[in-house]
Short mmCIF file of C-alpha atoms in Angstrom, two decimals:
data_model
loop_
_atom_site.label_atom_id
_atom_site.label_comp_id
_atom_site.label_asym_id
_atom_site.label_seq_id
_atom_site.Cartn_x
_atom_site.Cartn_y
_atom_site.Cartn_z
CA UNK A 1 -31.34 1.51 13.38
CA UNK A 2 -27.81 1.33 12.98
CA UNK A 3 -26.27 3.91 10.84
CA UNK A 4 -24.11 0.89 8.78
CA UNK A 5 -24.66 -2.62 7.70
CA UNK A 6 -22.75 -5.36 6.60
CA UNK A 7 -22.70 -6.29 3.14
CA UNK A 8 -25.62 -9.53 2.85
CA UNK A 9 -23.38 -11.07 0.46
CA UNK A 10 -19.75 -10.90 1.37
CA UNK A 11 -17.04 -11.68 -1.74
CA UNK A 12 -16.15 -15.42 -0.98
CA UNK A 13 -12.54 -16.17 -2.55
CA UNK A 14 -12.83 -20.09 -1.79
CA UNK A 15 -9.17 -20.02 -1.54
CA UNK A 16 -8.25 -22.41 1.10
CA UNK A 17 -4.37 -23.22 -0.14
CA UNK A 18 -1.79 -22.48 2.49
CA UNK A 19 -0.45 -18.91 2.73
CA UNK A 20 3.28 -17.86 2.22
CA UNK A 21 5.47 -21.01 3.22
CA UNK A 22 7.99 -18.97 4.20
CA UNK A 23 6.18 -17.56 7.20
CA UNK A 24 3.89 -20.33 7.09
CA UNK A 25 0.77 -19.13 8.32
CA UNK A 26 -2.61 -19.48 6.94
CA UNK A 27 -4.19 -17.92 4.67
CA UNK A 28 -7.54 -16.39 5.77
CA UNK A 29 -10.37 -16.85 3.09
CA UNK A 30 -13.11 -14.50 2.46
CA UNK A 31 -12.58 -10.84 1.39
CA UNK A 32 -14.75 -8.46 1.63
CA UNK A 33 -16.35 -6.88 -1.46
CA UNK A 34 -15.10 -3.67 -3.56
CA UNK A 35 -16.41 -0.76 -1.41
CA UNK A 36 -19.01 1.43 -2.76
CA UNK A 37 -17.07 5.11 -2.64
CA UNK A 38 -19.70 8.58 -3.29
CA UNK A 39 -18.14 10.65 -6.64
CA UNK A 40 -17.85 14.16 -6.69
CA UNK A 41 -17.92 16.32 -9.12
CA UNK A 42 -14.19 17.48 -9.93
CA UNK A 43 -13.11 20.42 -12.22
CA UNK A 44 -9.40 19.81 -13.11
CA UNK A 45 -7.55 19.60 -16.31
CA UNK A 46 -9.98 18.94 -19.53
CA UNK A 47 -11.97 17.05 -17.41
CA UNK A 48 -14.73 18.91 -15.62
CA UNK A 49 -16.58 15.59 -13.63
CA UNK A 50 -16.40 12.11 -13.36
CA UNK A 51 -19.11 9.80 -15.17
CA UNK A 52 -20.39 6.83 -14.15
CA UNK A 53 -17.72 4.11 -13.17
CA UNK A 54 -17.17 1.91 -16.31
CA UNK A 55 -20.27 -0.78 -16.71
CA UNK A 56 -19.36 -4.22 -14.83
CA UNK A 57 -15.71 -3.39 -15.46
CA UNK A 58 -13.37 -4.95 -12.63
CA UNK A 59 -9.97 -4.08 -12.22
CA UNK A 60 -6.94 -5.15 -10.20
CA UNK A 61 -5.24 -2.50 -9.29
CA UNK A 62 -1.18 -2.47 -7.56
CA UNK A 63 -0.66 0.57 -5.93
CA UNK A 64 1.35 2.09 -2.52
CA UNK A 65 -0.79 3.68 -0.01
CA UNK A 66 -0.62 7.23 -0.92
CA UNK A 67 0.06 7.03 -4.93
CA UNK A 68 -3.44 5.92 -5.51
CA UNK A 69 -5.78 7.72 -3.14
CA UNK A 70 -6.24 10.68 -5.18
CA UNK A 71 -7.36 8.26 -8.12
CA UNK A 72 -9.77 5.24 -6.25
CA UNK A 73 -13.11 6.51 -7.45
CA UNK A 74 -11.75 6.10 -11.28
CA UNK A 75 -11.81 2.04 -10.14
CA UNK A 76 -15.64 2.14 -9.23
CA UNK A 77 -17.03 -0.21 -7.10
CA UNK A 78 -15.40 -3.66 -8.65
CA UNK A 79 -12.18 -2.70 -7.85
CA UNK A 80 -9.65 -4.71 -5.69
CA UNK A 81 -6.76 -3.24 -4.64
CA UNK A 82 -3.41 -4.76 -3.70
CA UNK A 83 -1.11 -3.33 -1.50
CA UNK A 84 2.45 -4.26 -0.20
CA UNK A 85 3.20 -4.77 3.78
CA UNK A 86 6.65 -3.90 3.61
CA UNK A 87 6.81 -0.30 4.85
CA UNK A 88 8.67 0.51 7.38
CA UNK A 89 8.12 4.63 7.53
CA UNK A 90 6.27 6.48 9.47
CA UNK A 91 4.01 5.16 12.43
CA UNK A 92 4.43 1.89 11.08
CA UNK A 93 7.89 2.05 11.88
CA UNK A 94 7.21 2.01 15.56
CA UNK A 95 4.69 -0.27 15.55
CA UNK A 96 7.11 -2.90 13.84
CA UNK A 97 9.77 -2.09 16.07
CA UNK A 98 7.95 -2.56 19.56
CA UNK A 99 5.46 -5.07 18.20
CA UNK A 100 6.49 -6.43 14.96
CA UNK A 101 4.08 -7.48 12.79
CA UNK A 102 3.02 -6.92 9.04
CA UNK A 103 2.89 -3.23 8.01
CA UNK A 104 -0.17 -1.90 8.24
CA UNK A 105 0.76 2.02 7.23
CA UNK A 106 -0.63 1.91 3.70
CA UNK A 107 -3.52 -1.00 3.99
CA UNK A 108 -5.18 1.92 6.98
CA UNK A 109 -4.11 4.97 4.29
CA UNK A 110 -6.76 2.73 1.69
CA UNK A 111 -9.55 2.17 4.13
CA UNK A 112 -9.57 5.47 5.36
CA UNK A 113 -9.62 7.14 1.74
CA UNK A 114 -12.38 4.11 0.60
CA UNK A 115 -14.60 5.22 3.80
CA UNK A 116 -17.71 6.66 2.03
CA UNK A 117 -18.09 10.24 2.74
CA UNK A 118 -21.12 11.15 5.19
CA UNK A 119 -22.14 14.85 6.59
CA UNK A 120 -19.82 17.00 8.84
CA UNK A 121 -21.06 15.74 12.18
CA UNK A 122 -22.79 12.77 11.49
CA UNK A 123 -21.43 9.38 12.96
CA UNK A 124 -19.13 8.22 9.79
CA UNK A 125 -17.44 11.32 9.46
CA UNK A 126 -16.76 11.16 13.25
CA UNK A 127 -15.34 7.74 13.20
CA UNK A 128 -13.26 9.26 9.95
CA UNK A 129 -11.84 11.81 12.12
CA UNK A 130 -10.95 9.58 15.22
CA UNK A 131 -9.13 6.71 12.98
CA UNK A 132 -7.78 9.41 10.40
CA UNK A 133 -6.25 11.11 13.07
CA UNK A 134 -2.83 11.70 13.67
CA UNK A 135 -0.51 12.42 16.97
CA UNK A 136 1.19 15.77 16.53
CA UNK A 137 5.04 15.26 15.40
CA UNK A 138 6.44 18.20 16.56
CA UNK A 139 6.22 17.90 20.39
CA UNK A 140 7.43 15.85 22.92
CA UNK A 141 6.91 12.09 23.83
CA UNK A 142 5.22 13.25 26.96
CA UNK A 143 3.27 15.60 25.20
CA UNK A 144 2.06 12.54 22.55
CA UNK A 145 1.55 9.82 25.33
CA UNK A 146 -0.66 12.59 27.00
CA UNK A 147 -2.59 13.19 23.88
CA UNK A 148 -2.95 9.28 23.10
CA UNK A 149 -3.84 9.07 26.83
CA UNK A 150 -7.12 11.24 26.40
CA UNK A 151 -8.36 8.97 23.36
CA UNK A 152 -7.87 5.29 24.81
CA UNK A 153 -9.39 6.60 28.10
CA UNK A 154 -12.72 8.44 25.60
CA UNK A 155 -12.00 11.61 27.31
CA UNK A 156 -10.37 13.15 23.99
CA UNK A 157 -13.11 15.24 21.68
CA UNK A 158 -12.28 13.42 18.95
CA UNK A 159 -15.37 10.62 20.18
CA UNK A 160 -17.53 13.71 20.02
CA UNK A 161 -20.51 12.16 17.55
CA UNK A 162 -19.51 8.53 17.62
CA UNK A 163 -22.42 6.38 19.08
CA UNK A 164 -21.31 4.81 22.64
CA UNK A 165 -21.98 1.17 20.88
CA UNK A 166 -19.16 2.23 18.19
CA UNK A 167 -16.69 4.29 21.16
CA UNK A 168 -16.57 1.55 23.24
CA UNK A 169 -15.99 -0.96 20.35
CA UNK A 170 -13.28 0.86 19.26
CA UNK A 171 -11.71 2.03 22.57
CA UNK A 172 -11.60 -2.21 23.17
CA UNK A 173 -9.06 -2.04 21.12
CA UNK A 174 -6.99 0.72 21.89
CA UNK A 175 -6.63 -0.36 25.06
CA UNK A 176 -5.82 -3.75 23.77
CA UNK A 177 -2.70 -1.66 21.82
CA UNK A 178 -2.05 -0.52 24.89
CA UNK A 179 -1.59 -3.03 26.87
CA UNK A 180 0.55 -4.60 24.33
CA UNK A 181 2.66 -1.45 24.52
CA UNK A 182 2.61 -1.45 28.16
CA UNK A 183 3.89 -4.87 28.60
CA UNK A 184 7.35 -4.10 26.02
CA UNK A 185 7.67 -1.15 28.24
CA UNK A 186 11.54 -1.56 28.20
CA UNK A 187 11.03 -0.82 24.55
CA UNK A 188 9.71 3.03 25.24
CA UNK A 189 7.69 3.19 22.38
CA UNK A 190 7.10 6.55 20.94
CA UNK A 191 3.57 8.03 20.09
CA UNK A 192 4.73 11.06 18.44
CA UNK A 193 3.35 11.83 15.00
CA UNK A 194 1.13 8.37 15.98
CA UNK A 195 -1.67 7.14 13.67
CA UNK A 196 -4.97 6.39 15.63
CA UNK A 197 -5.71 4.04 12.81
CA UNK A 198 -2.74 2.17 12.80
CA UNK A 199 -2.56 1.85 16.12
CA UNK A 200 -6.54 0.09 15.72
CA UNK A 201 -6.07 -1.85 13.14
CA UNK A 202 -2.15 -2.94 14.58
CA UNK A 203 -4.77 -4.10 17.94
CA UNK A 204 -6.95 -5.62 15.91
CA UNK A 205 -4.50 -7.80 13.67
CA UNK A 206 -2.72 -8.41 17.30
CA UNK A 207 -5.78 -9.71 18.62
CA UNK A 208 -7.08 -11.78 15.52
CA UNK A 209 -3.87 -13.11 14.44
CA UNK A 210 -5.19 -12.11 10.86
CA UNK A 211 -4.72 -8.90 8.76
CA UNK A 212 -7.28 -9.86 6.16
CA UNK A 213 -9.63 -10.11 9.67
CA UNK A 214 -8.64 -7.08 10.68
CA UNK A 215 -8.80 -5.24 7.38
CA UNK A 216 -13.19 -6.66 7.47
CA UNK A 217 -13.29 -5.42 10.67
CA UNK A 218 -11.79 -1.72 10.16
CA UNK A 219 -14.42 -1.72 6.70
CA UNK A 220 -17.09 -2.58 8.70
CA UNK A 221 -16.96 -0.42 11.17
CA UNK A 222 -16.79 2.13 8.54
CA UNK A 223 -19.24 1.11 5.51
CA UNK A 224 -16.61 1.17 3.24
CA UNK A 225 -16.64 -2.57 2.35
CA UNK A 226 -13.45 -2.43 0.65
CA UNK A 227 -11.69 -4.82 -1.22
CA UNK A 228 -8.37 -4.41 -0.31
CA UNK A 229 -5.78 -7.29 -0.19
CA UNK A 230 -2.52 -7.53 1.42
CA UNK A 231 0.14 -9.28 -1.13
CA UNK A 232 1.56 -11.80 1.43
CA UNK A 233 -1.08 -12.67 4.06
CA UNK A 234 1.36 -13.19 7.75
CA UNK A 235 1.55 -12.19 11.03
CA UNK A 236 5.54 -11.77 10.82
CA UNK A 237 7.57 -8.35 9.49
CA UNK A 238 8.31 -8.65 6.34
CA UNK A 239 10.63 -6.65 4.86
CA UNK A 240 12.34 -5.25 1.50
CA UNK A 241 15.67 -4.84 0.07
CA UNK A 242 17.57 -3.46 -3.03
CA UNK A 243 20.18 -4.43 -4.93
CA UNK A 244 22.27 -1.75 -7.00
CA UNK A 245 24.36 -1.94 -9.57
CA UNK A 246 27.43 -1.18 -7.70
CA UNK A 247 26.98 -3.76 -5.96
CA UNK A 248 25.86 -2.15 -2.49
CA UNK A 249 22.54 -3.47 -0.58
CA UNK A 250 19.94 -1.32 1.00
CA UNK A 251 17.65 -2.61 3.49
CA UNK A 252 14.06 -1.93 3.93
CA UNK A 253 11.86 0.72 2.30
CA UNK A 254 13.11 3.95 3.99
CA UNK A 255 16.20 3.82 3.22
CA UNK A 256 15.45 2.66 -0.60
CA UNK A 257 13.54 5.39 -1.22
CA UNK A 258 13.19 7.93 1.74
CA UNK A 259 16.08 7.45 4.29
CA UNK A 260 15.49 9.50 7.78
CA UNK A 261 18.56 10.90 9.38
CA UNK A 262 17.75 9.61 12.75
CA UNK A 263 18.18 12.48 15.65
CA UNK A 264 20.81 11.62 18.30
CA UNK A 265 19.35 9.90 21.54
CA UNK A 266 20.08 8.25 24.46
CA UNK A 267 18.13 4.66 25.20
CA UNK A 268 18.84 2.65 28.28
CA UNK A 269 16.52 -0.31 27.32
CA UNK A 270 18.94 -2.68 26.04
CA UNK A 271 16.61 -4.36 23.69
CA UNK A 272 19.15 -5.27 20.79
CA UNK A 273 20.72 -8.48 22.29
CA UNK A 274 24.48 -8.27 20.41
CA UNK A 275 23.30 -12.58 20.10
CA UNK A 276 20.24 -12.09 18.69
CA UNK A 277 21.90 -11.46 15.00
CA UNK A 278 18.85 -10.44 13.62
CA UNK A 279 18.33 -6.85 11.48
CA UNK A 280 17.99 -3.75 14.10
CA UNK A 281 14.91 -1.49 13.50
CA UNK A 282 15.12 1.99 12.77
CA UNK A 283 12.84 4.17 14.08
CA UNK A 284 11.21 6.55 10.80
CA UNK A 285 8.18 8.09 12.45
CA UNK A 286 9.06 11.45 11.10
CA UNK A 287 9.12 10.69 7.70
CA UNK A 288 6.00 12.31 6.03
CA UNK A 289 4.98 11.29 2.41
CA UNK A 290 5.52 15.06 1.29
CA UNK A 291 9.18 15.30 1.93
CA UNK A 292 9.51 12.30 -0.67
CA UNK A 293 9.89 15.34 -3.47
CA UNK A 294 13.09 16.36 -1.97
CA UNK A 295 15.19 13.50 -2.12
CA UNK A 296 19.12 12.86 -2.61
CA UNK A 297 19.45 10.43 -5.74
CA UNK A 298 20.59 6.59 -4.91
CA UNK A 299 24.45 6.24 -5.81
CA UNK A 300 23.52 3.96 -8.90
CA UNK A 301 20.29 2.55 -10.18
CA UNK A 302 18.52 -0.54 -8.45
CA UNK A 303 18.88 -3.45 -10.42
CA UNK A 304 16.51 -6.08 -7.89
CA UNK A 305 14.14 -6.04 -5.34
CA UNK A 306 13.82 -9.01 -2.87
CA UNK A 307 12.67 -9.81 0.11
CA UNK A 308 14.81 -10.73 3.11
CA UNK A 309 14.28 -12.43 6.30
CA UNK A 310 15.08 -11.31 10.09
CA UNK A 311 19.16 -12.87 9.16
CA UNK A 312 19.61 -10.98 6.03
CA UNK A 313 19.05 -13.63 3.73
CA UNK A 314 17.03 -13.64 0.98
CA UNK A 315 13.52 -15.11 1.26
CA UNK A 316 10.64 -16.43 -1.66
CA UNK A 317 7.69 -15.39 -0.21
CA UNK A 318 4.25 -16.85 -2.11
CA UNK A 319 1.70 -14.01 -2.80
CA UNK A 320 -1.74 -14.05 -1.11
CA UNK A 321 -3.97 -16.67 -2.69
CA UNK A 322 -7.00 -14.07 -3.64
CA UNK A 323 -4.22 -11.77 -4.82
CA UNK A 324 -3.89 -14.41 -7.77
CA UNK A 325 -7.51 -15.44 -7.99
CA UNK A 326 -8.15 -11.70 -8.71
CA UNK A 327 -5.92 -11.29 -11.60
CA UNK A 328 -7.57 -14.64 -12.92
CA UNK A 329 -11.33 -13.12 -13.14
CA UNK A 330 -11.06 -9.64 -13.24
CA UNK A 331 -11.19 -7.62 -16.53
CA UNK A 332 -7.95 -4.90 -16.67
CA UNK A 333 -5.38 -4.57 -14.15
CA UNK A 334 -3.82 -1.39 -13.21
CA UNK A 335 0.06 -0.74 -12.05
CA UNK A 336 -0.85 2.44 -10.39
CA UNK A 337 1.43 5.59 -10.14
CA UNK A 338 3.44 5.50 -7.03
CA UNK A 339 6.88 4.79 -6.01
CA UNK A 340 8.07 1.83 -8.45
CA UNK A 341 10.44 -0.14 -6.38
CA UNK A 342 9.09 0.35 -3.15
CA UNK A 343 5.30 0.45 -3.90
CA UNK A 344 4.92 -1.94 -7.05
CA UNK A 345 7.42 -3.76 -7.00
CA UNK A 346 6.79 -5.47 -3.87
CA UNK A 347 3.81 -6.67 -4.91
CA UNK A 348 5.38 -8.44 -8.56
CA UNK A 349 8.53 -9.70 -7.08
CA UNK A 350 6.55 -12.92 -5.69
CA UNK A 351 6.30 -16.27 -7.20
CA UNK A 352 3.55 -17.27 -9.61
CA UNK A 353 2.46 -13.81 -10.02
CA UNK A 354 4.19 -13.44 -13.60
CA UNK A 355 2.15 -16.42 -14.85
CA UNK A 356 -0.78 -15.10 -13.27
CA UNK A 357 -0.89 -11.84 -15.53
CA UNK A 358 0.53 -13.07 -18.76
CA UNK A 359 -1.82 -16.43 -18.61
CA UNK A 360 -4.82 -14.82 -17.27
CA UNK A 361 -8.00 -15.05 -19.81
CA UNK A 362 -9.79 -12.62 -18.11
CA UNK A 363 -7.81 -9.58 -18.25
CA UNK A 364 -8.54 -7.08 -21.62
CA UNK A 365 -6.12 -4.33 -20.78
CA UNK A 366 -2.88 -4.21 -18.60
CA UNK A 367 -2.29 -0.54 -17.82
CA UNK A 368 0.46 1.42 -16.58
CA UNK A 369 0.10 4.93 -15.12
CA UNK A 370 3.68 6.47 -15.46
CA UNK A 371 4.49 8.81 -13.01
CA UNK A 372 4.73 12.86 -13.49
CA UNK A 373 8.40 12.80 -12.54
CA UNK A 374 11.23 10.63 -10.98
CA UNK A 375 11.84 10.53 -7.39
CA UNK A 376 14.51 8.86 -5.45
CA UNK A 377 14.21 5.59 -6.79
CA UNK A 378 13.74 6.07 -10.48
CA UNK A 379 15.94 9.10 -10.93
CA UNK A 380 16.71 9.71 -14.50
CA UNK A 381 14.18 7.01 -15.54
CA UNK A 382 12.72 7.12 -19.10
CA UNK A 383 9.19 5.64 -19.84
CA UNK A 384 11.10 2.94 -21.39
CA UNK A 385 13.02 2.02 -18.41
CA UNK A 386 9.54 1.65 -15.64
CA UNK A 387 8.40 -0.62 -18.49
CA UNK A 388 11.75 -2.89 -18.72
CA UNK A 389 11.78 -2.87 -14.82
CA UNK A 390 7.88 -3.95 -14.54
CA UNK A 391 8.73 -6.80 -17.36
CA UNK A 392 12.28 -7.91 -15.91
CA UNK A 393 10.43 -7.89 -12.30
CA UNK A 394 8.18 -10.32 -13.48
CA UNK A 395 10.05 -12.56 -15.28
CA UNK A 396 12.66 -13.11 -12.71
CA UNK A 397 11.25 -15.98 -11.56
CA UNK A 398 11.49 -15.64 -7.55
CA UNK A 399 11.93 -19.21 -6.30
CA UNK A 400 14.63 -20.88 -4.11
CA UNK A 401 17.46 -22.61 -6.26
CA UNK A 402 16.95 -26.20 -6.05
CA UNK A 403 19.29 -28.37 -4.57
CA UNK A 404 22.53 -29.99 -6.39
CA UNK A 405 23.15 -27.25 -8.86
CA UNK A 406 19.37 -27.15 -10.51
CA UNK A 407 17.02 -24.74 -10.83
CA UNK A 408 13.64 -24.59 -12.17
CA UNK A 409 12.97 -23.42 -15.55
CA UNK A 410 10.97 -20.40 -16.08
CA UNK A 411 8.81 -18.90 -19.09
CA UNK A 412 10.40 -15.81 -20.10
CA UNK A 413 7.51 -13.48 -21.50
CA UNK A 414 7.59 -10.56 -23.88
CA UNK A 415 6.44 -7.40 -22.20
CA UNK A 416 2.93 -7.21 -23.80
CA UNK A 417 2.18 -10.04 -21.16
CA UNK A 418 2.72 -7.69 -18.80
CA UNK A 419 1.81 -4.35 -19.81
CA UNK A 420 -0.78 -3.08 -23.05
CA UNK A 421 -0.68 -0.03 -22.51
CA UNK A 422 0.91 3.17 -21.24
CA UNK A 423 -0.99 5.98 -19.50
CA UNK A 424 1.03 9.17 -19.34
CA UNK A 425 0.74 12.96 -18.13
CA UNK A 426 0.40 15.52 -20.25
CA UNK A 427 3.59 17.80 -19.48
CA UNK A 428 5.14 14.94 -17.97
CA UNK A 429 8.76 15.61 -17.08
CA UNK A 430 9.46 11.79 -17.78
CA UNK A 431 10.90 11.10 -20.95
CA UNK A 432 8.07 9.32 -23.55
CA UNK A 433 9.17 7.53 -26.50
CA UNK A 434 6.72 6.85 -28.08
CA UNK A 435 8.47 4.82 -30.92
CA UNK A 436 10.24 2.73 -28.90
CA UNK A 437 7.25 1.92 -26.42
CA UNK A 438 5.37 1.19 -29.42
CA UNK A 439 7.83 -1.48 -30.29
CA UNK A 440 7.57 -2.80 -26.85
CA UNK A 441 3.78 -4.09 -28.37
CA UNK A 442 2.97 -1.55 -25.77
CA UNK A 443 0.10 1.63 -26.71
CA UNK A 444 0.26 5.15 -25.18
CA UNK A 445 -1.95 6.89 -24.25
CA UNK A 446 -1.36 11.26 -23.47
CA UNK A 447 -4.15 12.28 -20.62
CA UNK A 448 -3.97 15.97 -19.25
CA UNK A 449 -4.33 15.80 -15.86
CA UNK A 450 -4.06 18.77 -12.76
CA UNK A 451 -1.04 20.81 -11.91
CA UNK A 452 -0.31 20.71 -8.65
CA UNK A 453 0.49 23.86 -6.90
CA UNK A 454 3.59 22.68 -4.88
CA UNK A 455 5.63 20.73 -7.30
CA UNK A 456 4.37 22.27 -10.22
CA UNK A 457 3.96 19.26 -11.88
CA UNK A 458 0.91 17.70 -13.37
CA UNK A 459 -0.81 14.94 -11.37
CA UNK A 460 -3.63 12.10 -12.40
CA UNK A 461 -6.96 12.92 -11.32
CA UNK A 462 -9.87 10.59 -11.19
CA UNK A 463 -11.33 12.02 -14.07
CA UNK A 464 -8.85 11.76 -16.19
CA UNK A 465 -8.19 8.54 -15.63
CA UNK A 466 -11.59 7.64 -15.74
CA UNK A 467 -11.29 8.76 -19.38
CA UNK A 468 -8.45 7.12 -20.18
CA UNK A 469 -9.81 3.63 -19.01
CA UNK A 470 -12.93 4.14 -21.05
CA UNK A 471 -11.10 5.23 -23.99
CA UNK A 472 -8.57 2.00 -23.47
CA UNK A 473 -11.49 -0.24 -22.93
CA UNK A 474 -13.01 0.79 -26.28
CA UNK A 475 -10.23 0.65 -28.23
CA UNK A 476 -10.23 -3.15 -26.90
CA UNK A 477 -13.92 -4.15 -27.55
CA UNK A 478 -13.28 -2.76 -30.92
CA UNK A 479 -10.75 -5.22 -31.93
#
């Protein structure tokens, strides 16, 4: 009997409206359902162990790839989580640059953390291991092809426990990633500090012309049956960039909020064509989430995120269909902690999205979780300021200007359309005002949370969240 089934019931969107008109594709309908994740008992901060995920609650929750995972068993089982496609660090960086593509870095981050946890040993875990795996980054690219070699030809240990039905599944398409490699070999594609499970879900989006396809197939495979969305459903690259206030552009999400000093090389592949006059790729795969503490701050603030296409110009993407349905029936939505600009703000600077939160009848509670402390993005941000940036975001409309001169009138909303409350850190080294926020028609809400032993800073947990949502939804169903 097979170790995993499908879910007999499968979440059914009916969305059938096109996708984004800018890259024109379709949209692919039918997600799967929120995945079922095992809690653990956790003893950190005031809160000793999680209870039992709120009632029938569902939430919407906006969140990076890595921001979140610590916190996706506070969500429960009805939770659907959004996620931008715009990275460009790390593995994904490669992959993009070789193959193009949507970024699939922090969709596979999700599905790996929402892949219920099973015994050392047994199957699941094993498949864990193979697609959580990760290509050393300090060696060479000999020593990395070698490595990758020994997986997509099942010699590697790493299929040690994995049923031959499963292996050979999986191996299908690795090899399909590598043929696709080895026919833009004038490209020399690196597979140092390589993800195994971006590399299989990259194959399998390749292959079904469909991330939301691929994203069912990777939760299948692994019982985790997660609900997780992309916010612009394409097959193209899409990419991010900021405006400052002195005026100067950055391009893409490394160098917004984690720029790479790339190491001197020499490539004979010719693959820019000086005619081509589209944006070069950089190659980021060392970048690793943990350097993101040490960061040099931006030269002034960001005042705009956009999206841009392969020319430069700026683009008005339309969000994913079930993105929107989501916000429409589900009961709190959640701007998780993360990197603002680069992480949430991807996922708000769309059309229709604004009207979708501040019209939805559904939603009880809009909640953000402020982060601990500022990074390179945010530096000398106030609690004040992520709320003005979520709000102006929002209501900047994000639509073409019309022809002759006209442009289409938006609703401007007050920021309790977009955010109820505030969720912050006990100890956080963000500045709180709690008057002001207050004013905003926005609550706070203090949580103590752990310290964590490297930045010495305190960090949400799942329980404490947990709490706060409970206490948040009670205050609500009180009124």
């Amino acid at each position: 009997m097979s170790y995993f089934t499908l879910s007999p019931n499968p979440h059914k969107s009916g969305a059938d409206s096109p996708g984004s008109s800018v890259f024109d594709l379709p949209t692919q309908p039918g997600q799967p359902q929120a995945t079922p994740d095992r809690r653990s008992r956790t003893v950190t901060g005031q809160y000793t162990e999680l209870l039992e995920p709120p009632g029938e609650t569902s939430f919407v929750v906006i969140s990076g790839g890595t921001g979140c995972n610590s916190i996706c068993s506070a969500f429960g089982h009805a939770a659907c989580y959004i996620l931008p496609v715009s990275d460009d660090g790390g593995s994904s960086s490669e992959i993009i640059r070789v193959l193009g593509g949507p970024s699939i870095g922090d969709i596979r981050s999700r599905l790996i953390r929402l892949i219920p946890h099973d015994a050392p040993g047994a199957p699941l875990d094993a498949i864990r291991n193979l697609l959580a795996y990760r290509l050393p980054a300090k060696c060479t690219d000999r020593e990395a092809r070698d490595q990758w070699r020994d997986i997509v030809e099942g010699r590697s240990h790493l299929w040690s426990g994995i049923p031959n039905d499963r292996k050979e599944m999986i191996r299908a398409f690795l090899v399909h990633f590598e043929s696709e490699i080895l026919s833009r070999a004038h490209k020399n594609f690196s597979f140092v500090n390589g993800s195994i499970g971006n590399y299989f879900l990259s194959a399998a989006q390749s292959f079904f012309r469909s991330l939301p396809s691929a994203i069912f197939l990777f939760s299948s495979i692994t019982n985790s049956q997660a609900n997780i969305l992309p916010v612009i459903v394409t097959n193209h690259t899409v990419t991010i960039a900021a405006e400052l206030e002195n005026g100067e552009r950055l391009v893409g999400q490394c160098d917004i909020s984690h720029p790479v000093r790339q190491a001197p090389r020499i490539d004979v592949s010719c693959e820019d064509d000086p005619l081509d006059g589209t944006l070069p790729r950089s190659r980021n795969v060392m970048f690793e989430a943990e350097g993101k503490n040490d960061y040099e701050p931006l030269q002034s603030r960001i005042t705009k995120l956009f999206y841009i296409n392969a020319y430069g110009n700026e683009i008005h993407p339309s969000p994913n269909p079930d993105y929107i349905q989501s916000l429409a029936r589900s009961e709190v939505l959640v701007y998780s902690c993360g990197s603002l600009w680069t992480s949430i703000m991807p996922c708000l600077a769309l059309k229709g999205v604004a009207n979708a939160i501040a019209g939805s009848r559904a939603l009880k509670a809009k909640i953000l979780l402020l982060n601990s402390a500022n990074d390179r993005e945010t530096d000398g941000y106030t609690a004040v300021d992520y709320i003005r940036t979520v709000a102006q975001t929002l209501n900047d409309g994000h639509h073409a200007p019309l022809y002759g001169g006209l442009s289409k009138a938006d609703t401007i909303y007050p920021i309790s359309a977009f955010i109820t409350h505030l969720v912050y850190l006990k100890g956080t080294a963000v500045e709180v005002d709690i008057a002001r926020i207050t004013a905003l028609g926005v609550r706070c809400l203090e949580v103590e949370g752990a310290l964590d032993e490297k930045s010495k800073q305190p960090q949400f947990n799942a329980a404490c969240v947990q709490h706060a949502l409970r206490d948040i939804l009670d205050s609500v169903s009180e009124e």
